[in-house]
Tab-separated table of C-alpha atoms and ligand atoms in Angstrom:
chain	number	residue	atom	x	y	z
A	584	UNK	CA	29.144	20.497	-34.489
A	585	UNK	CA	26.304	19.917	-31.981
A	586	UNK	CA	27.194	18.971	-28.363
A	587	UNK	CA	26.171	15.439	-27.567
A	588	UNK	CA	24.872	14.980	-24.076
A	589	UNK	CA	23.977	11.809	-22.690
A	590	UNK	CA	21.566	11.495	-19.699
A	591	UNK	CA	20.300	8.704	-17.427
A	592	UNK	CA	18.172	8.121	-14.221
A	593	UNK	CA	19.563	5.390	-12.038
A	594	UNK	CA	18.389	3.826	-8.706
A	595	UNK	CA	14.945	3.940	-7.093
A	596	UNK	CA	13.020	6.557	-8.759
A	597	UNK	CA	11.495	9.617	-7.017
A	598	UNK	CA	9.623	12.814	-7.617
A	599	UNK	CA	11.195	15.561	-9.838
A	600	UNK	CA	13.481	13.298	-11.896
A	601	UNK	CA	11.672	14.773	-15.165
A	602	UNK	CA	11.617	18.159	-13.628
A	603	UNK	CA	15.324	18.103	-13.323
A	604	UNK	CA	16.026	16.577	-16.688
A	605	UNK	CA	13.974	19.489	-18.065
A	606	UNK	CA	15.848	22.005	-16.116
A	607	UNK	CA	19.278	20.480	-17.906
A	608	UNK	CA	17.752	20.480	-21.312
A	609	UNK	CA	16.143	23.919	-21.066
A	610	UNK	CA	19.460	25.389	-19.851
A	611	UNK	CA	21.319	23.838	-22.638
A	612	UNK	CA	18.910	24.746	-25.384
A	613	UNK	CA	18.865	28.381	-24.265
A	614	UNK	CA	22.561	28.485	-24.825
A	615	UNK	CA	24.166	29.182	-28.294
A	616	UNK	CA	25.357	25.700	-28.744
A	617	UNK	CA	23.684	22.964	-30.914
A	618	UNK	CA	22.475	20.214	-28.831
A	619	UNK	CA	21.841	16.672	-29.123
A	620	UNK	CA	20.441	14.607	-26.050
A	621	UNK	CA	20.845	11.003	-25.741
A	622	UNK	CA	18.600	9.311	-23.204
A	623	UNK	CA	19.861	6.153	-21.893
A	624	UNK	CA	16.817	3.579	-21.043
A	625	UNK	CA	16.677	2.234	-17.536
A	626	UNK	CA	19.719	3.830	-16.122
A	627	UNK	CA	23.340	2.348	-16.341
A	628	UNK	CA	21.687	-0.653	-18.014
A	629	UNK	CA	21.179	1.487	-21.109
A	630	UNK	CA	24.647	2.842	-21.037
A	631	UNK	CA	25.979	-0.717	-20.671
A	632	UNK	CA	23.836	-2.154	-23.599
A	633	UNK	CA	23.964	1.010	-25.758
A	634	UNK	CA	20.333	1.209	-25.388
A	635	UNK	CA	19.222	4.763	-25.905
A	636	UNK	CA	16.909	7.078	-27.766
A	637	UNK	CA	17.617	10.553	-29.102
A	638	UNK	CA	15.321	13.224	-27.467
A	639	UNK	CA	14.237	16.548	-28.742
A	640	UNK	CA	13.507	19.557	-26.641
A	641	UNK	CA	9.737	18.637	-27.178
A	642	UNK	CA	10.099	15.647	-25.330
A	643	UNK	CA	10.981	17.675	-22.131
A	644	UNK	CA	7.944	19.931	-22.477
A	645	UNK	CA	5.132	19.287	-20.190
A	646	UNK	CA	6.910	17.057	-17.710
A	647	UNK	CA	7.851	19.397	-14.802
A	648	UNK	CA	5.033	17.920	-12.810
A	649	UNK	CA	5.293	14.329	-13.848
A	650	UNK	CA	6.436	11.711	-11.562
A	651	UNK	CA	8.658	8.782	-12.256
A	652	UNK	CA	11.176	9.116	-15.179
A	653	UNK	CA	10.627	9.201	-18.786
A	654	UNK	CA	13.933	7.452	-19.234
A	655	UNK	CA	12.927	4.437	-16.961
A	656	UNK	CA	15.530	3.391	-14.202
A	657	UNK	CA	17.048	0.292	-12.651
A	658	UNK	CA	19.293	-0.698	-9.928
A	659	UNK	CA	22.871	-1.697	-10.886
A	660	UNK	CA	24.627	-1.902	-7.528
A	661	UNK	CA	28.000	-0.300	-7.426
A	662	UNK	CA	29.554	-3.702	-6.217
A	663	UNK	CA	28.056	-5.385	-9.409
A	664	UNK	CA	29.234	-2.690	-11.690
A	665	UNK	CA	32.960	-3.707	-11.025
A	666	UNK	CA	32.313	-7.460	-11.339
A	667	UNK	CA	32.032	-9.165	-14.859
A	668	UNK	CA	28.494	-10.571	-15.448
A	669	UNK	CA	27.646	-14.171	-16.252
A	670	UNK	CA	28.264	-13.312	-19.898
A	671	UNK	CA	31.812	-12.050	-18.902
A	672	UNK	CA	30.966	-8.604	-19.777
A	673	UNK	CA	33.060	-5.979	-18.126
A	674	UNK	CA	30.473	-3.158	-17.501
A	675	UNK	CA	32.583	-0.292	-17.017
A	676	UNK	CA	34.315	-1.000	-20.500
A	677	UNK	CA	30.979	-1.304	-21.958
A	678	UNK	CA	29.934	1.970	-20.698
A	679	UNK	CA	33.053	3.642	-21.844
A	680	UNK	CA	32.593	2.009	-25.218
A	681	UNK	CA	29.001	3.354	-25.598
A	682	UNK	CA	30.229	6.881	-24.532
A	683	UNK	CA	33.021	6.789	-27.159
A	684	UNK	CA	30.882	5.133	-30.024
A	685	UNK	CA	28.310	7.733	-29.641
A	686	UNK	CA	30.847	10.499	-29.366
A	687	UNK	CA	29.429	11.987	-26.323
A	688	UNK	CA	30.525	15.232	-25.086
A	689	UNK	CA	29.199	14.648	-21.455
A	690	UNK	CA	27.151	12.333	-19.355
A	691	UNK	CA	24.612	13.588	-16.814
A	692	UNK	CA	23.831	11.146	-14.252
A	693	UNK	CA	20.732	11.545	-11.909
A	694	UNK	CA	20.954	9.174	-8.981
A	695	UNK	CA	21.364	8.548	-5.333
A	696	UNK	CA	24.566	7.279	-3.345
A	697	UNK	CA	25.208	4.060	-5.386
A	698	UNK	CA	24.654	5.834	-8.748
A	699	UNK	CA	27.107	8.587	-7.615
A	700	UNK	CA	29.771	6.118	-6.887
A	701	UNK	CA	29.334	4.719	-10.330
A	702	UNK	CA	29.479	8.281	-11.688
A	703	UNK	CA	32.757	9.020	-9.847
A	704	UNK	CA	34.353	5.701	-11.138
A	705	UNK	CA	33.336	6.789	-14.835
A	706	UNK	CA	34.745	10.240	-14.004
A	707	UNK	CA	37.976	8.546	-12.877
A	708	UNK	CA	37.945	6.608	-16.014
A	709	UNK	CA	38.108	9.751	-18.072
A	710	UNK	CA	34.264	10.340	-19.022
A	711	UNK	CA	32.878	13.871	-18.582
A	712	UNK	CA	30.328	13.318	-15.853
A	713	UNK	CA	27.878	15.598	-14.075
A	714	UNK	CA	25.843	14.081	-11.129
A	715	UNK	CA	22.504	15.392	-9.795
A	716	UNK	CA	21.573	14.452	-6.304
A	717	UNK	CA	18.247	12.442	-6.426
A	718	UNK	CA	16.684	10.579	-3.501
A	719	UNK	CA	13.627	10.776	-0.973
A	720	UNK	CA	16.207	9.691	1.691
A	721	UNK	CA	18.126	13.020	1.641
A	722	UNK	CA	21.316	11.204	2.591
A	723	UNK	CA	23.539	12.474	-0.246
A	724	UNK	CA	26.813	14.020	1.459
A	725	UNK	CA	27.756	17.475	0.335
A	726	UNK	CA	24.351	19.105	-0.588
A	727	UNK	CA	21.905	20.408	1.825
A	728	UNK	CA	19.076	18.677	0.374
A	729	UNK	CA	18.214	16.203	-2.452
A	730	UNK	CA	15.152	16.301	-4.901
A	731	UNK	CA	12.420	13.980	-3.974
A	732	UNK	CA	13.034	14.455	-0.277
A	733	UNK	CA	10.428	17.285	0.278
A	734	UNK	CA	7.806	15.590	-2.064
A	735	UNK	CA	8.236	12.390	0.081
A	736	UNK	CA	7.920	14.205	3.313
A	737	UNK	CA	4.520	15.790	2.118
A	738	UNK	CA	3.253	12.122	1.437
A	739	UNK	CA	4.522	10.437	4.649
A	740	UNK	CA	3.147	13.616	6.810
A	741	UNK	CA	-0.183	13.039	5.027
A	742	UNK	CA	-0.131	9.292	6.023
A	743	UNK	CA	0.610	10.265	9.654
A	744	UNK	CA	-2.166	12.909	9.568
A	745	UNK	CA	-4.605	10.445	8.491
A	746	UNK	CA	-3.469	7.756	10.975
A	747	UNK	CA	-3.925	10.344	13.873
A	748	UNK	CA	-7.601	10.828	13.401
A	749	UNK	CA	-8.329	6.990	13.567
A	750	UNK	CA	-5.686	6.372	16.410
A	751	UNK	CA	-7.479	8.954	18.461
A	752	UNK	CA	-10.966	7.491	17.849
A	753	UNK	CA	-9.942	4.023	18.724
A	754	UNK	CA	-7.409	4.559	21.483
A	755	UNK	CA	-4.847	2.773	19.457
A	756	UNK	CA	-1.027	2.750	19.120
A	757	UNK	CA	-0.150	3.134	15.539
A	758	UNK	CA	3.328	2.575	13.911
A	759	UNK	CA	3.877	4.389	10.692
A	760	UNK	CA	6.895	2.810	8.873
A	761	UNK	CA	8.678	5.471	6.730
A	762	UNK	CA	11.167	4.817	3.963
A	763	UNK	CA	14.928	5.123	4.838
A	764	UNK	CA	16.978	2.059	5.509
A	765	UNK	CA	20.283	3.855	6.205
A	766	UNK	CA	19.137	7.426	7.109
A	767	UNK	CA	16.278	8.719	9.301
A	768	UNK	CA	15.979	12.177	7.518
A	769	UNK	CA	12.545	11.413	5.889
A	770	UNK	CA	11.079	9.732	9.234
A	771	UNK	CA	12.369	12.627	11.258
A	772	UNK	CA	10.850	15.410	9.307
A	773	UNK	CA	7.317	13.510	8.529
A	774	UNK	CA	7.390	12.528	12.192
A	775	UNK	CA	7.888	16.254	13.520
A	776	UNK	CA	5.468	17.494	10.628
A	777	UNK	CA	2.892	14.936	11.396
A	778	UNK	CA	3.091	15.423	15.261
A	779	UNK	CA	4.372	11.699	16.057
A	780	UNK	CA	4.847	10.988	19.622
A	781	UNK	CA	7.735	8.773	19.228
A	782	UNK	CA	10.292	8.740	16.322
A	783	UNK	CA	12.864	5.851	15.681
A	784	UNK	CA	15.629	6.426	13.271
A	785	UNK	CA	18.728	4.295	12.583
A	786	UNK	CA	20.935	7.009	13.978
A	787	UNK	CA	19.482	6.663	17.352
A	788	UNK	CA	19.362	3.062	18.510
A	789	UNK	CA	16.014	2.501	20.512
A	790	UNK	CA	15.368	0.750	23.633
A	791	UNK	CA	11.978	-0.772	23.694
A	792	UNK	CA	11.602	-0.179	27.301
A	793	UNK	CA	11.888	3.554	26.625
A	794	UNK	CA	9.380	3.418	24.027
A	795	UNK	CA	6.936	1.416	26.289
A	796	UNK	CA	7.511	4.037	28.999
A	797	UNK	CA	6.520	6.762	26.633
A	798	UNK	CA	3.423	5.109	25.562
A	799	UNK	CA	2.286	4.334	29.047
A	800	UNK	CA	3.226	8.083	30.204
A	801	UNK	CA	0.784	9.250	27.496
A	802	UNK	CA	-1.867	7.080	28.694
A	803	UNK	CA	-1.264	8.108	32.324
A	804	UNK	CA	-2.059	11.655	31.211
A	805	UNK	CA	-5.207	10.711	29.579
A	806	UNK	CA	-3.803	10.352	25.872
A	807	UNK	CA	-4.737	6.913	25.027
A	808	UNK	CA	-3.405	6.953	21.473
A	809	UNK	CA	0.135	7.006	20.176
A	810	UNK	CA	1.803	7.484	16.853
A	811	UNK	CA	5.154	6.000	16.284
A	812	UNK	CA	7.037	7.044	13.120
A	813	UNK	CA	9.590	4.329	12.349
A	814	UNK	CA	12.189	4.318	9.833
A	815	UNK	CA	12.637	1.039	7.859
A	816	UNK	CA	16.397	0.924	9.244
A	817	UNK	CA	15.477	1.671	12.787
A	818	UNK	CA	17.608	-0.659	15.077
A	819	UNK	CA	17.357	-1.513	18.631
A	820	UNK	CA	20.330	-0.603	20.877
A	821	UNK	CA	20.795	-4.221	21.602
A	822	UNK	CA	21.264	-5.095	17.939
A	823	UNK	CA	23.327	-2.000	17.271
A	824	UNK	CA	25.889	-3.212	19.777
A	825	UNK	CA	26.370	-6.519	18.013
A	826	UNK	CA	29.485	-7.149	15.902
A	827	UNK	CA	29.092	-6.921	12.184
A	828	UNK	CA	28.791	-10.913	11.750
A	829	UNK	CA	26.368	-11.424	14.707
A	830	UNK	CA	24.268	-8.346	13.660
A	831	UNK	CA	23.896	-10.051	10.137
A	832	UNK	CA	22.858	-13.247	11.605
A	833	UNK	CA	20.308	-11.601	14.005
A	834	UNK	CA	18.861	-9.573	10.953
A	835	UNK	CA	18.437	-12.968	9.098
A	836	UNK	CA	16.615	-14.407	12.024
A	837	UNK	CA	14.411	-11.512	12.468
A	838	UNK	CA	13.535	-11.384	8.808
A	839	UNK	CA	12.239	-14.776	9.036
A	840	UNK	CA	9.910	-13.925	11.686
A	841	UNK	CA	8.913	-10.390	10.919
A	842	UNK	CA	8.154	-8.697	7.608
A	843	UNK	CA	9.816	-5.491	8.894
A	844	UNK	CA	11.215	-3.653	11.941
A	845	UNK	CA	7.566	-2.348	12.675
A	846	UNK	CA	6.325	-6.079	13.133
A	847	UNK	CA	9.053	-6.849	15.582
A	848	UNK	CA	8.439	-3.682	17.438
A	849	UNK	CA	4.698	-4.110	17.457
A	850	UNK	CA	5.020	-7.633	18.884
A	851	UNK	CA	7.298	-6.407	21.581
A	852	UNK	CA	5.003	-3.449	22.523
A	853	UNK	CA	1.913	-5.359	22.506
A	854	UNK	CA	3.409	-7.593	25.168
A	855	UNK	CA	4.823	-4.949	27.203
A	856	UNK	CA	1.955	-2.199	26.852
A	857	UNK	CA	-1.055	-4.275	26.571
A	858	UNK	CA	-2.318	-1.844	24.023
A	859	UNK	CA	-3.583	-2.719	20.513
A	860	UNK	CA	-0.976	-1.825	17.991
A	861	UNK	CA	-1.645	-1.324	14.274
A	862	UNK	CA	1.032	-0.784	11.520
A	863	UNK	CA	0.784	1.353	8.441
A	864	UNK	CA	3.258	1.041	5.645
A	865	UNK	CA	2.764	3.448	2.800
A	866	UNK	CA	5.979	2.066	1.029
A	867	UNK	CA	6.759	3.221	-2.537
A	868	UNK	CA	3.794	5.537	-2.365
A	869	UNK	CA	6.269	7.839	-0.952
A	870	UNK	CA	8.042	7.869	-4.059
A	871	UNK	CA	5.245	8.375	-6.299
A	872	UNK	CA	3.024	11.273	-7.785
A	873	UNK	CA	3.800	14.707	-8.741
A	874	UNK	CA	6.698	16.658	-7.243
A	875	UNK	CA	5.881	19.359	-4.581
A	876	UNK	CA	6.444	22.958	-5.493
A	877	UNK	CA	9.717	22.979	-3.352
A	878	UNK	CA	11.051	20.143	-5.313
A	879	UNK	CA	9.985	21.643	-8.634
A	880	UNK	CA	11.995	24.715	-7.885
A	881	UNK	CA	14.996	22.865	-6.417
A	882	UNK	CA	15.245	20.420	-9.334
A	883	UNK	CA	14.645	23.280	-12.083
A	884	UNK	CA	17.574	25.184	-10.503
A	885	UNK	CA	19.893	22.099	-10.061
A	886	UNK	CA	19.177	21.132	-13.663
A	887	UNK	CA	19.994	24.508	-15.110
A	888	UNK	CA	23.037	24.755	-12.906
A	889	UNK	CA	24.247	21.473	-14.475
A	890	UNK	CA	23.695	22.898	-17.991
A	891	UNK	CA	26.069	25.754	-16.830
A	892	UNK	CA	28.691	23.294	-15.810
A	893	UNK	CA	28.308	21.440	-18.994
A	894	UNK	CA	28.794	24.594	-21.032
A	895	UNK	CA	31.734	25.449	-18.952
A	896	UNK	CA	33.244	22.125	-19.396
A	897	UNK	CA	33.590	21.710	-15.683
A	898	UNK	CA	33.245	18.009	-15.161
A	899	UNK	CA	33.501	15.568	-12.617
A	900	UNK	CA	31.163	17.286	-10.319
A	901	UNK	CA	27.899	17.024	-8.380
A	902	UNK	CA	25.509	19.937	-8.503
A	903	UNK	CA	24.605	20.639	-5.139
A	904	UNK	CA	22.438	22.963	-2.994
A	905	UNK	CA	24.347	24.901	-0.217
A	906	UNK	CA	22.807	27.691	1.885
A	907	UNK	CA	20.333	28.321	-0.864
A	908	UNK	CA	22.877	28.530	-3.592
A	909	UNK	CA	23.780	25.984	-6.320
A	910	UNK	CA	27.310	24.881	-6.060
A	911	UNK	CA	29.515	22.369	-8.009
A	912	UNK	CA	31.260	19.834	-5.792
A	913	UNK	CA	33.973	17.445	-6.841
A	914	UNK	CA	32.618	13.904	-7.109
A	915	UNK	CA	35.806	12.517	-5.582
A	916	UNK	CA	35.175	14.355	-2.334
A	917	UNK	CA	31.618	13.163	-1.704
A	918	UNK	CA	31.328	9.783	-3.553
A	919	UNK	CA	30.889	6.829	-0.954
A	920	UNK	CA	30.102	9.178	1.995
A	921	UNK	CA	26.625	9.105	3.674
A	922	UNK	CA	24.968	12.033	5.249
A	923	UNK	CA	23.274	10.729	8.232
A	924	UNK	CA	21.154	12.758	10.918
A	925	UNK	CA	23.462	13.919	13.642
A	926	UNK	CA	21.919	12.773	17.009
A	927	UNK	CA	23.398	15.972	18.677
A	928	UNK	CA	21.913	18.385	16.167
A	929	UNK	CA	19.578	21.101	16.985
A	930	UNK	CA	16.538	19.558	15.165
A	931	UNK	CA	16.785	16.536	17.379
A	932	UNK	CA	17.255	18.637	20.544
A	933	UNK	CA	14.203	20.766	19.578
A	934	UNK	CA	12.060	17.581	18.740
A	935	UNK	CA	13.014	16.272	22.273
A	936	UNK	CA	11.905	19.675	23.659
A	937	UNK	CA	8.594	19.121	21.921
A	938	UNK	CA	8.182	16.067	24.009
A	939	UNK	CA	9.071	13.524	21.327
A	940	UNK	CA	10.807	10.333	22.322
A	941	UNK	CA	13.464	8.781	20.262
A	942	UNK	CA	13.605	5.705	22.235
A	943	UNK	CA	17.014	6.293	23.923
A	944	UNK	CA	15.970	7.850	27.256
B	539	F6P	O1	15.406	5.229	-3.199
B	539	F6P	C1	15.598	5.107	-1.966
B	539	F6P	C2	14.462	4.152	-1.279
B	539	F6P	O2	13.217	4.545	-1.614
B	539	F6P	C3	14.675	3.869	0.152
B	539	F6P	O3	13.993	4.865	0.965
B	539	F6P	C4	14.076	2.410	0.248
B	539	F6P	O4	14.714	1.873	1.437
B	539	F6P	C5	14.558	1.839	-0.909
B	539	F6P	O5	14.705	2.866	-1.998
B	539	F6P	C6	13.466	0.989	-1.533
B	539	F6P	O6	14.092	0.164	-2.739
B	539	F6P	P1	13.296	-0.503	-3.756
B	539	F6P	O7	12.615	0.459	-4.619
B	539	F6P	O8	14.339	-1.243	-4.503
B	539	F6P	O9	12.326	-1.374	-3.118
């Protein structure tokens, strides 16, 4: 009897999703088992609606370098997974039904934090689940890194590099807004790699007066341009001090005035510095294109390690990378946790010693 393996990609896409699936499938096909792969279309949506196609090993050939996902993806927030839809459908029950109807032996989920919570829920419901950590945000707890992260750093760094030359020519202050609502990993790494002068991340709330001082100090020493790398989720110290309800209201008010944190910051800085401020937002470009070599290796290794866990029937695990080794981490230990940048970590200390301002001093 063939082993029947379901596979889906869920949440925002990123580079190396295809490379990871290729790793899983190659690992499985290289075993003595007979394998059948059921690819669900558009993430959990496909599992809920029993929308799948059977994939042969041929379809996983030549996709190592291909961006996006051959299965398609969608966002089905964890909160909505547990609620019945307008049609009264219980999504968890539908997913279990699909799994049983197809007689699957295991389900491989490639996804970020939200998708991981659903994977854990399905595992608790008795399905044999393996999770692979995907996201450009690198905010999955329990793994040193996630696939997509290094490729996105490369793109965001390239944007900062390009902005550097024009900023210097025009004596301008530039804000480059980098993806990451909850965690600042991508902004921090691209900011350091691109030589940003100021880096603002959600984990270190900023004071606009400190940012102003850093810009003026550069100008005083003859450096008339400044690059500020700002995470989408960067927050002022003033806002961070608000209670949950007040903050929600403040965010809603700001959203009416400014299309993102960069516009709010630019308006304040223009007033305080008198400098011309320009904003560049690469947006979803950061998730696009071919995975970088680091991600190709990482995802190939994670994929094969996932196939080993499946062949060992060791389920309910996330396949993680720790200290350069692939490891199996119980989903129940990591689901629902966020890996944030520690403001006291050495990377922040070293960045400060490079002269980078985080807007908090
Ligand atoms: O997948 C992670 C991420 O790219 C975040 O960095 C970003 O804030 C968000 O997704 C954007 O989501 P969407 O693709 O739904 O606009």
